[in-house]
PDB file of C-alpha atoms in Angstrom:
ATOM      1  CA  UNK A   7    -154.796  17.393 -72.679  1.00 59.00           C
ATOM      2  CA  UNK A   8    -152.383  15.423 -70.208  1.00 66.00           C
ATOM      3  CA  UNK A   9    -155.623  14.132 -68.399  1.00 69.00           C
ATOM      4  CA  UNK A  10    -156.909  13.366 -71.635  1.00 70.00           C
ATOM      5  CA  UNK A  11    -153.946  11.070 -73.057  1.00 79.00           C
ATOM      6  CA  UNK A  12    -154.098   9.738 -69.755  1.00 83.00           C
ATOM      7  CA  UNK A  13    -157.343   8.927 -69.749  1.00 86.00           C
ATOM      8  CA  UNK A  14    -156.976   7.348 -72.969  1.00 87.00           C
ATOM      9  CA  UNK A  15    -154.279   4.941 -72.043  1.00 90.00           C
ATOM     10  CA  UNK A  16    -155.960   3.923 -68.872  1.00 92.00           C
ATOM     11  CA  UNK A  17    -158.913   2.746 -70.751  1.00 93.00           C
ATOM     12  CA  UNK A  18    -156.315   0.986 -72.974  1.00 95.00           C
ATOM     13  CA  UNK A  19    -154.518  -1.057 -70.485  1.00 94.00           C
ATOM     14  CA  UNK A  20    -157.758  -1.843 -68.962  1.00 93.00           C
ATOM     15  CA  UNK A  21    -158.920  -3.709 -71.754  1.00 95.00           C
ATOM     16  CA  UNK A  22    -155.451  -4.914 -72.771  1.00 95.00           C
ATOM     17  CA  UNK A  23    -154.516  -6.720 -69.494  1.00 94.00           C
ATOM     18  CA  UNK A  24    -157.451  -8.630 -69.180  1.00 93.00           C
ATOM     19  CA  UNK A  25    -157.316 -10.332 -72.625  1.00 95.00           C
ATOM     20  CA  UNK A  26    -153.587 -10.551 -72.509  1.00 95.00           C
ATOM     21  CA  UNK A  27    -154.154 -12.213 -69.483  1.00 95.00           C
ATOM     22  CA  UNK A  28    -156.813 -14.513 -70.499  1.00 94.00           C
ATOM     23  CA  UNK A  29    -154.999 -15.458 -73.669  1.00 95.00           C
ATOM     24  CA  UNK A  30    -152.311 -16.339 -71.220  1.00 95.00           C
ATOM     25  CA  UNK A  31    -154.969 -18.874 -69.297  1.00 94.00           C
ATOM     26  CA  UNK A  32    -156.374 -20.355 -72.295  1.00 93.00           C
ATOM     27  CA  UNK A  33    -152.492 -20.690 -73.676  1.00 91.00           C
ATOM     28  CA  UNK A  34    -151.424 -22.269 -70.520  1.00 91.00           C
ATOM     29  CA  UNK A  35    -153.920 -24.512 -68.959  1.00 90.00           C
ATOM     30  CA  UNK A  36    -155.932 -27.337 -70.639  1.00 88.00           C
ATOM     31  CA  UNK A  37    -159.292 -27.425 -68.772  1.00 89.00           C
ATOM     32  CA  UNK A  38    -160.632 -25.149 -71.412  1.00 90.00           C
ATOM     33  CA  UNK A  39    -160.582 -28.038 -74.274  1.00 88.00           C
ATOM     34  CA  UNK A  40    -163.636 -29.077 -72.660  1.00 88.00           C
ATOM     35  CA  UNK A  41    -165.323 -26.127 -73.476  1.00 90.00           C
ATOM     36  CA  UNK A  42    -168.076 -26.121 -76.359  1.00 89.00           C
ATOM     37  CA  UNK A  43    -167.245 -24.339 -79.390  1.00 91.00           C
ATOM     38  CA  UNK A  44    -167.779 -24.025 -82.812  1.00 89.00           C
ATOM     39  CA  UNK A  45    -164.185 -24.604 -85.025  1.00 90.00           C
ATOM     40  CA  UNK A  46    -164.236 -25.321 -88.534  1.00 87.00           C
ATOM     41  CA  UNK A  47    -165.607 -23.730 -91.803  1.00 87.00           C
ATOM     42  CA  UNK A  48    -168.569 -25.920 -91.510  1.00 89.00           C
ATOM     43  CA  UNK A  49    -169.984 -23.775 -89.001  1.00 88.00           C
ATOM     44  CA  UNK A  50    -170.756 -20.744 -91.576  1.00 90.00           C
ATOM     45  CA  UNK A  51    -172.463 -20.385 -94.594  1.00 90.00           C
ATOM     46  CA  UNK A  52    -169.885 -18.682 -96.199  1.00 86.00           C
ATOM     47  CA  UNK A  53    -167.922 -20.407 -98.818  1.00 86.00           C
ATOM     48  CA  UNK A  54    -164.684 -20.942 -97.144  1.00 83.00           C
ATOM     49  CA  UNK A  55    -161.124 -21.373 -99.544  1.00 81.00           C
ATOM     50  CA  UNK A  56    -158.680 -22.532 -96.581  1.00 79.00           C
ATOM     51  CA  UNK A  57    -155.305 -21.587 -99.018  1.00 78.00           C
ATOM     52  CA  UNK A  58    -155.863 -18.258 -99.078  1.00 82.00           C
ATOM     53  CA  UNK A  59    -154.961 -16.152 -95.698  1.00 78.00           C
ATOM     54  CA  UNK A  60    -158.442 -14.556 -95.034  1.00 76.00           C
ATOM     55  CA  UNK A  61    -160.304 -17.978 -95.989  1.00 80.00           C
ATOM     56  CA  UNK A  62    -163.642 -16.060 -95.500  1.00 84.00           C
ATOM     57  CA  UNK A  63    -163.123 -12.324 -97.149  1.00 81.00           C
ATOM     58  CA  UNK A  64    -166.992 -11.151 -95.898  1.00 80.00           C
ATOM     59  CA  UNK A  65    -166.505 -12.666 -92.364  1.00 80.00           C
ATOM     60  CA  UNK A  66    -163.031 -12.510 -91.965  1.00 73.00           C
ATOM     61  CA  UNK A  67    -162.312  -8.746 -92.777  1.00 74.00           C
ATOM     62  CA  UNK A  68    -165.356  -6.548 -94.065  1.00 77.00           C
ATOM     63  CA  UNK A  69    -167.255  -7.284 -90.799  1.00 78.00           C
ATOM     64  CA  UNK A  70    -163.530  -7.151 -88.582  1.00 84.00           C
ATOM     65  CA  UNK A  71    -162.671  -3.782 -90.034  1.00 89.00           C
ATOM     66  CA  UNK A  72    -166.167  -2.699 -89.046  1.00 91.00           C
ATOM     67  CA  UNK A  73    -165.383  -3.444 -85.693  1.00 95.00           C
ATOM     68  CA  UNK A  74    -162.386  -1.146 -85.746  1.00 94.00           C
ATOM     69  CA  UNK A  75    -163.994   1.699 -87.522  1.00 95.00           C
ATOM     70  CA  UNK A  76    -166.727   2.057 -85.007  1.00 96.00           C
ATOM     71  CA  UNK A  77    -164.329   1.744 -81.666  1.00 95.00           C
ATOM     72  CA  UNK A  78    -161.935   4.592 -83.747  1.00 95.00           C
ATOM     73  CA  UNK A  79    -165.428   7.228 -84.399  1.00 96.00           C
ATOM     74  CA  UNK A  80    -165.780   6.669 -80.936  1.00 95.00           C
ATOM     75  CA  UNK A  81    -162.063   7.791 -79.530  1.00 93.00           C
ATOM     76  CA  UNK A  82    -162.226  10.674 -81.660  1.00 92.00           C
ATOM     77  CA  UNK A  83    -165.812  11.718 -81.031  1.00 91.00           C
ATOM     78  CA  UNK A  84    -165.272  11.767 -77.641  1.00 89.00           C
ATOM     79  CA  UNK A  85    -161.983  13.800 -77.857  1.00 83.00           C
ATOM     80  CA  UNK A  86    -164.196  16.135 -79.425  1.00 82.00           C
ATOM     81  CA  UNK A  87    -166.249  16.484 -76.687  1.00 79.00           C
ATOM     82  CA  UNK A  88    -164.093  15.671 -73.958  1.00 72.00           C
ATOM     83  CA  UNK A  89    -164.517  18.774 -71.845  1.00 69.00           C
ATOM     84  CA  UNK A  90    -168.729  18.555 -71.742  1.00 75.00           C
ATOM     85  CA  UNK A  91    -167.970  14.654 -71.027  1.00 77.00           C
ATOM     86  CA  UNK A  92    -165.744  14.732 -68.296  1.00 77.00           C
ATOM     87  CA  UNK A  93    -165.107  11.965 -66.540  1.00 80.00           C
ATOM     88  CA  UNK A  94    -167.672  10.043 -68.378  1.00 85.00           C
ATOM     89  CA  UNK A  95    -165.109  10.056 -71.224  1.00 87.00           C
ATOM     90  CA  UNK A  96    -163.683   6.812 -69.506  1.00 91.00           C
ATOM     91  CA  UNK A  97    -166.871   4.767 -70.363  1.00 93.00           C
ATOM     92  CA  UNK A  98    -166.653   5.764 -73.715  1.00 94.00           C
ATOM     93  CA  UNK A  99    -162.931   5.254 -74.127  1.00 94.00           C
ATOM     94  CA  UNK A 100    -163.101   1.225 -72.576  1.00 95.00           C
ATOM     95  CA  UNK A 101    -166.185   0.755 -74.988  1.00 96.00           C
ATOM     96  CA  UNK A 102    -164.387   1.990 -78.194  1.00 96.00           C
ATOM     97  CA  UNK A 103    -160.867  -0.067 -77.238  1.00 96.00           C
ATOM     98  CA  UNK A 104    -163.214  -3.272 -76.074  1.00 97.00           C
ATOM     99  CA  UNK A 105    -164.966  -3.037 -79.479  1.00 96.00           C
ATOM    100  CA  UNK A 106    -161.008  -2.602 -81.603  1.00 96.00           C
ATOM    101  CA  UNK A 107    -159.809  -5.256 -79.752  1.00 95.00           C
ATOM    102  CA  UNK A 108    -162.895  -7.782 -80.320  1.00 95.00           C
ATOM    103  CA  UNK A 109    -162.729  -7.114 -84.019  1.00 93.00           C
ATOM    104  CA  UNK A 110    -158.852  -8.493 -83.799  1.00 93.00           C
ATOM    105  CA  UNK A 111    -159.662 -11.571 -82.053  1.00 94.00           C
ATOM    106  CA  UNK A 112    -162.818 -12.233 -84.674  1.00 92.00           C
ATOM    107  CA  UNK A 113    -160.440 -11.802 -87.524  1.00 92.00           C
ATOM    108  CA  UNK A 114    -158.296 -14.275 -85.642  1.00 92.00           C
ATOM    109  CA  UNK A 115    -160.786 -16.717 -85.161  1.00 91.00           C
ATOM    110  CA  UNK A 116    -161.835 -16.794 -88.592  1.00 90.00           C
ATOM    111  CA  UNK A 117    -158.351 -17.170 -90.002  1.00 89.00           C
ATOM    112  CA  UNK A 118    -156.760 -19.638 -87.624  1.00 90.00           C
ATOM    113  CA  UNK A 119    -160.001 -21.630 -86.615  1.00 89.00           C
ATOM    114  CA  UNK A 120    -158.305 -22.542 -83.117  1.00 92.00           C
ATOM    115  CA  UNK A 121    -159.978 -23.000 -79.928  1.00 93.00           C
ATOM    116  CA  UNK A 122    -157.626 -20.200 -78.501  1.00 94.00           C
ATOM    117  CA  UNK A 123    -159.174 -17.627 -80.426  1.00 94.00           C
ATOM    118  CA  UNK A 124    -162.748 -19.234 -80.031  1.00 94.00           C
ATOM    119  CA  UNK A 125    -162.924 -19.136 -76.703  1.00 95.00           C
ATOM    120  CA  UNK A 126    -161.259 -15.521 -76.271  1.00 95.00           C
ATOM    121  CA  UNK A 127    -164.041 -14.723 -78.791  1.00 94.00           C
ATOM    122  CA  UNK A 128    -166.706 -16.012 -76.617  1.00 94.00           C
ATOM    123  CA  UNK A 129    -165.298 -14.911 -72.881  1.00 95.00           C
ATOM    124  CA  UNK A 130    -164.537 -11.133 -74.666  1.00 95.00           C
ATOM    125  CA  UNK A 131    -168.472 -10.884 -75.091  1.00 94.00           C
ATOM    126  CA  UNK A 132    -169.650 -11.018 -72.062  1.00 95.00           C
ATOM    127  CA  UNK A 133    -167.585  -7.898 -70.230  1.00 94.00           C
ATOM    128  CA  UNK A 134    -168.995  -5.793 -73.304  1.00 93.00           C
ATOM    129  CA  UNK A 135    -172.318  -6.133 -71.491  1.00 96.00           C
ATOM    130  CA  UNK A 136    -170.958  -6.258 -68.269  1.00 96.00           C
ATOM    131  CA  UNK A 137    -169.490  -2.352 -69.133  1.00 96.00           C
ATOM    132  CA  UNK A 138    -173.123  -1.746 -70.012  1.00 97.00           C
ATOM    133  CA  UNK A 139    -174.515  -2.402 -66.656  1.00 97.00           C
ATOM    134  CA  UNK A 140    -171.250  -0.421 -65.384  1.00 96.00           C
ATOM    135  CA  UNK A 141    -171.915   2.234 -67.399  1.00 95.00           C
ATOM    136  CA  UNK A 142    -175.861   2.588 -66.449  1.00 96.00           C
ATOM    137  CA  UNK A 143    -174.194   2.228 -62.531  1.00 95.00           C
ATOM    138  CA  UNK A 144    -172.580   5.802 -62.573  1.00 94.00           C
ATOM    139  CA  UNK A 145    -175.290   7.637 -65.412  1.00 93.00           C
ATOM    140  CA  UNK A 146    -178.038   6.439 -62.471  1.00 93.00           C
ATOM    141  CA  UNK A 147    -176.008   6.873 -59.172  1.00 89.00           C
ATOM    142  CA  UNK A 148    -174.229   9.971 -60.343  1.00 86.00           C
ATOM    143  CA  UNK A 149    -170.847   9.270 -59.117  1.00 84.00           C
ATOM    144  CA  UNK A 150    -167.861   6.786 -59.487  1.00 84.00           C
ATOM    145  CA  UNK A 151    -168.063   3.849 -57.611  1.00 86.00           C
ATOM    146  CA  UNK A 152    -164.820   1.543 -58.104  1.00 88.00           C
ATOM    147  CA  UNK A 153    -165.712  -1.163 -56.139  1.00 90.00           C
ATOM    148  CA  UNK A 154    -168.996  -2.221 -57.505  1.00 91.00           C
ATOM    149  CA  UNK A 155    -167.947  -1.930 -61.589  1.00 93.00           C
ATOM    150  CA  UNK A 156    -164.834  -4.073 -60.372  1.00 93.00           C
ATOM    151  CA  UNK A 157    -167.262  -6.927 -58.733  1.00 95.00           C
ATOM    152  CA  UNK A 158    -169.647  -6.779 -61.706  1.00 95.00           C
ATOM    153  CA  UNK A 159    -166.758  -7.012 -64.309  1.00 95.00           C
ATOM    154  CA  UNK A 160    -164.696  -9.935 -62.148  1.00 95.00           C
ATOM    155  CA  UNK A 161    -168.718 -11.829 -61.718  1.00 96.00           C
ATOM    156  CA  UNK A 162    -168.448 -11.517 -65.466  1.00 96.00           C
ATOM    157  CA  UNK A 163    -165.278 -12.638 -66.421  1.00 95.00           C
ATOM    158  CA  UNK A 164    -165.045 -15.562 -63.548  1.00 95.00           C
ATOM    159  CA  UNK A 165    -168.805 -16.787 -64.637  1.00 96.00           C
ATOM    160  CA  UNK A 166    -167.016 -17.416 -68.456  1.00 95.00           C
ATOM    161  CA  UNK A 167    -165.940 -20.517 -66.159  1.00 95.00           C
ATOM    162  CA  UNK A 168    -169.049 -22.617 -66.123  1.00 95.00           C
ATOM    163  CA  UNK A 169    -168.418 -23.235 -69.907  1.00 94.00           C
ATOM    164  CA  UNK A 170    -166.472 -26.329 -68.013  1.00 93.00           C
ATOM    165  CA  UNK A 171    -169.733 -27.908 -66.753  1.00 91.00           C
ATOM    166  CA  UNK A 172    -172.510 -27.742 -69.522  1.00 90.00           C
ATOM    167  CA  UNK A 173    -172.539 -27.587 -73.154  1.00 90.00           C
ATOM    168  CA  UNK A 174    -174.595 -24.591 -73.619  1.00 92.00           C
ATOM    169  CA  UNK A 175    -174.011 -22.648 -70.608  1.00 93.00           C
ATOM    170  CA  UNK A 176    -172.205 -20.179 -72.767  1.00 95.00           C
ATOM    171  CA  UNK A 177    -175.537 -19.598 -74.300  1.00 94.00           C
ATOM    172  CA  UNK A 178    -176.795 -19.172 -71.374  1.00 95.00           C
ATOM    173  CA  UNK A 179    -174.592 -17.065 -69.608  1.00 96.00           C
ATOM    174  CA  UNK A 180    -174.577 -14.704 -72.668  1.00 95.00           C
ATOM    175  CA  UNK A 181    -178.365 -14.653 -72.476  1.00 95.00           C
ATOM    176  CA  UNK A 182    -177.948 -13.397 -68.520  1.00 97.00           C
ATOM    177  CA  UNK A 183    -175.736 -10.564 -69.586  1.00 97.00           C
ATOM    178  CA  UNK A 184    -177.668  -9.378 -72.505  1.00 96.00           C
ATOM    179  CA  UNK A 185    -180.474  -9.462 -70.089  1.00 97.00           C
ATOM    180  CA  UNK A 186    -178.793  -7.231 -67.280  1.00 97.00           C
ATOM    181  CA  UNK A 187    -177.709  -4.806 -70.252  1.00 97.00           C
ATOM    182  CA  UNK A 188    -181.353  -4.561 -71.216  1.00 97.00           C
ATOM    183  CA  UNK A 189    -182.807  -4.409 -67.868  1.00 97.00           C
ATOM    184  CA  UNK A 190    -180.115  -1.669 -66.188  1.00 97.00           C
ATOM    185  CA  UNK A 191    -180.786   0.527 -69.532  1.00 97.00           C
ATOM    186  CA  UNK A 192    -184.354   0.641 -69.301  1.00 97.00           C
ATOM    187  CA  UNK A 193    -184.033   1.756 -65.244  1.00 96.00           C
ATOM    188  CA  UNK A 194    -181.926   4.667 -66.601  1.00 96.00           C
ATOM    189  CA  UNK A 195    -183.755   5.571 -69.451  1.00 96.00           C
ATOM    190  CA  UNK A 196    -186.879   5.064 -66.828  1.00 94.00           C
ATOM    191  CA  UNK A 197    -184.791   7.758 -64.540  1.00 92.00           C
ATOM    192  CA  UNK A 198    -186.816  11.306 -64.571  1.00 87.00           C
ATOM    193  CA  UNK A 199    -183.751  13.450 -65.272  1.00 88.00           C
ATOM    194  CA  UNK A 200    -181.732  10.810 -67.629  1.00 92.00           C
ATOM    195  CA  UNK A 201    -183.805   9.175 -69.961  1.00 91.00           C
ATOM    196  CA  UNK A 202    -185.203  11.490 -73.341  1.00 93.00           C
ATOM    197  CA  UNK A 203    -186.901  10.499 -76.167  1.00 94.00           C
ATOM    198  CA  UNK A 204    -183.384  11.105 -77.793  1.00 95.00           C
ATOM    199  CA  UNK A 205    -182.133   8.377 -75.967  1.00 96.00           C
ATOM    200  CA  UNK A 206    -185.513   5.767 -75.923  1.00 96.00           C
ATOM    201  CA  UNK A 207    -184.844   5.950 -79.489  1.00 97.00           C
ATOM    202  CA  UNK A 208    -181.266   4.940 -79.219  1.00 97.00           C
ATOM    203  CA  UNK A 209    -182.216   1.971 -77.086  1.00 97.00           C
ATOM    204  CA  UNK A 210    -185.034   0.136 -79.309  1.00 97.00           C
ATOM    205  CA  UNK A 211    -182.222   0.747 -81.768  1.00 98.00           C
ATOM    206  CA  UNK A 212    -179.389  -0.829 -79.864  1.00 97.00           C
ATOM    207  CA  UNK A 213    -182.096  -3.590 -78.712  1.00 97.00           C
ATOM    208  CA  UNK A 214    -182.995  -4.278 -82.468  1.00 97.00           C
ATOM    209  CA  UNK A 215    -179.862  -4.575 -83.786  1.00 97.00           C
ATOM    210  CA  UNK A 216    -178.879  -6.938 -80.465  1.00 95.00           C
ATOM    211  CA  UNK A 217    -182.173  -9.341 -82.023  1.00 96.00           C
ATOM    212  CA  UNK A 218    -181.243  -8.818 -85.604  1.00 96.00           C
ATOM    213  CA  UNK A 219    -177.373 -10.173 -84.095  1.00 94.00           C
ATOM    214  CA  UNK A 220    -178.924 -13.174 -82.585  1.00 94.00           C
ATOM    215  CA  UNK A 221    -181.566 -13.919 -85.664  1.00 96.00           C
ATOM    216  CA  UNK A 222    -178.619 -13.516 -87.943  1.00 95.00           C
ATOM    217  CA  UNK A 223    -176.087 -15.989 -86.394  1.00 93.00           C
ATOM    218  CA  UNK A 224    -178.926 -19.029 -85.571  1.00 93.00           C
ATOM    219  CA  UNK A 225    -180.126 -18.685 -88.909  1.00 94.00           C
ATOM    220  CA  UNK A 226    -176.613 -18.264 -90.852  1.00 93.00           C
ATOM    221  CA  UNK A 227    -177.115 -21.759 -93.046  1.00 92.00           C
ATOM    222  CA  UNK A 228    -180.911 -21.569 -93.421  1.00 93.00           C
ATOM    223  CA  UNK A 229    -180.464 -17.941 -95.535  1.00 93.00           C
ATOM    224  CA  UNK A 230    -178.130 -19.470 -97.410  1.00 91.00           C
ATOM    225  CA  UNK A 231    -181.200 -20.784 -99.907  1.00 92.00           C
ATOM    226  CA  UNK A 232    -182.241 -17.072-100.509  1.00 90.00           C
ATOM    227  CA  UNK A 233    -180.047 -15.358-102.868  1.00 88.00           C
ATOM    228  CA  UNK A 234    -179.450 -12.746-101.411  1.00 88.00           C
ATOM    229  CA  UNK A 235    -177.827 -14.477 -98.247  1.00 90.00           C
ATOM    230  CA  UNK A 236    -175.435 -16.196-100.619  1.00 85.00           C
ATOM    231  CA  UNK A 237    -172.508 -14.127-101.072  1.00 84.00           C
ATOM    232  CA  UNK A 238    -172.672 -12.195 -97.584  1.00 90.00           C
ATOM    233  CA  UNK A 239    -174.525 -14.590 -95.439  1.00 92.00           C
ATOM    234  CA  UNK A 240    -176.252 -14.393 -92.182  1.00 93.00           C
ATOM    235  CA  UNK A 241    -172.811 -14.560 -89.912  1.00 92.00           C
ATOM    236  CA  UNK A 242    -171.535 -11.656 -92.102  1.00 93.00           C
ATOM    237  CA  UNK A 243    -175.215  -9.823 -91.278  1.00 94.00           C
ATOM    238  CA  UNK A 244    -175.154 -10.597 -87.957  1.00 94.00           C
ATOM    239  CA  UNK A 245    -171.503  -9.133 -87.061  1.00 93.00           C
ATOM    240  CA  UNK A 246    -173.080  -6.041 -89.140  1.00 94.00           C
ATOM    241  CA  UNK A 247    -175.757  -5.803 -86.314  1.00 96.00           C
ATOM    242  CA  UNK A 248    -173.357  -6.698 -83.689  1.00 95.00           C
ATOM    243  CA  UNK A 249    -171.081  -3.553 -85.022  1.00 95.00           C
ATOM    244  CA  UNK A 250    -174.490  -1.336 -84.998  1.00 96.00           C
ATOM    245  CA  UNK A 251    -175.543  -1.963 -81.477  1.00 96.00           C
ATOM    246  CA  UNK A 252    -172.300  -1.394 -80.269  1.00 96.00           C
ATOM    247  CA  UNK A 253    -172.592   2.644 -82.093  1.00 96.00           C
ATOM    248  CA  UNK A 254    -176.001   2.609 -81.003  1.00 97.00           C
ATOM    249  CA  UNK A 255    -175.372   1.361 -77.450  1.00 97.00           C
ATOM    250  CA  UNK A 256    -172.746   4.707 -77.114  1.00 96.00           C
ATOM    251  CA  UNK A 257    -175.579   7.085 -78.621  1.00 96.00           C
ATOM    252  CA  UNK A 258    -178.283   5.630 -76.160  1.00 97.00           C
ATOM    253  CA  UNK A 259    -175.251   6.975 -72.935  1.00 95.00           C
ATOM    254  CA  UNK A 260    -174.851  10.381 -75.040  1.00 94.00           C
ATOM    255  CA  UNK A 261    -178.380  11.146 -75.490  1.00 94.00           C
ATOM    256  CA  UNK A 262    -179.012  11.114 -72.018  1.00 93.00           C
ATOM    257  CA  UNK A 263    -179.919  13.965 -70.311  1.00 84.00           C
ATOM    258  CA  UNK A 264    -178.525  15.584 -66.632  1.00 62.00           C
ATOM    259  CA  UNK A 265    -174.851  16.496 -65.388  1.00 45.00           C
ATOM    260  CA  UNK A 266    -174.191  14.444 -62.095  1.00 44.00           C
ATOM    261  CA  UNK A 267    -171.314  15.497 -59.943  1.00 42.00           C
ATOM    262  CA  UNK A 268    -168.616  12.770 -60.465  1.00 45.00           C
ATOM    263  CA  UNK A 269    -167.159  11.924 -57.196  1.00 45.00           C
ATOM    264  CA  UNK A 270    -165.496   8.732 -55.780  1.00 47.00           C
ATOM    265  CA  UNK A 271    -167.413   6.145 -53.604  1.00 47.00           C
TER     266      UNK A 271
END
């Protein structure tokens, strides 16, 4: 239990320093008001009302909560099977705080409409994939390997940096990640004693939902002429798809087959 709760809090402060700290960039220097992003109501479909405190109710808290459900099934179904996990319970534990924490600073982006929370929105996203490609490291290798999960996740937080030279390079930086993800999943799931048909099935999932979160977001105003995309619009569906390939992104690591002996490199 002590290695548990330690566990636990580990994968806590590893999540919490970095965006502490990266608030405390953005909050401190000014080269990031060059950066591209989106602030303003105008940006979603969603009928905004800017005196009330959660301006967009659909975007602003049923999606956000959504966030925080799925990161708080994850801390407690891993507790449950923390002895058959192991050490692997770390993964699981960053994923589930990553995914709490990036629900708080959507809700806070949608309330406040500052670039502070707009670009800690953006730079959050890309270490979630980066864990991915961490997390298919030591399910492929079969052991811990500090050194290479801390250059992957620094590459990934450093590279939020070229935001300061292009417009879109956001875009495509986010495109790169979502590509490693992909492409570091499929070599597991292509690995003889990992991938099952358990887990295949977990990945088209986590890859649909990743298209139907994409789809969702480009086309937010176009819905808007369909009915049905009126009162919860494409943002709000998108952020539902976002929320699902994070679940289904856990499944794929828990439907893989093989025990690997978890040492240090």
């Amino acid at each position: 239990m002590c290695k548990l709760i330690k566990m636990l809090f580990s994968a806590f402060l590893c999540v919490l320093i970095p965006i502490l700290s990266a608030f405390a960039v953005v909050k401190t220097f000014t080269f990031f008001e060059r950066a591209n992003v989106e602030l303003g109501f105008q940006h979603y479909a969603e009928k905004a009302d800017p005196n009330t405190f959660l301006k967009m109710p659909a975007n602003a808290n049923c999606v956000n909560l959504g966030y925080g459900l799925v990161g708080l099934y994850w801390l407690w179904k891993v507790n449950r099977r923390k002895k058959k996990l192991r050490d692997k319970a770390f993964f699981y534990y960053v994923f589930a705080w990553m995914s709490m924490f990036y629900g708080l600073v959507q809700f806070g982006r949608i309330v406040t409409q500052t670039r502070l929370f707009a670009i800690l929105d953006q730079w959050l996203t890309l270490p979630f994939f980066a864990w991915i490609v961490c997390w298919n490291e030591f399910m492929y290798r079969g052991y811990w390997q500090t050194s290479r999960y801390l250059f992957t996740l620094r590459v990934s937080v450093l590279s939020y940096f070229a935001v300061l030279c292009h417009d879109f390079a956001f875009d495509v930086l986010l495109g790169l990640h979502i590509l490693a993800a992909v492409v570091y999943s499929i070599r597991t799931q292509h690995k003889p004693d990992l991938g099952t048909r358990k887990s295949l099935i977990f990945f088209y999932l986590a890859l649909c939902s990743c298209a139907g979160f994409v789809f969702f977001k480009l086309a937010d105003h176009y819905l808007t002429q369909y009915s049905i995309f009126q009162r919860f619009t494409g943002h709000f569906w998108s952020k539902v798809f976002d929320v699902a390939q994070i679940h289904f992104a856990a499944n794929f690591f828990t439907s893989l087959a093989g025990q690997h002996n978890k040492g240090t490199k």
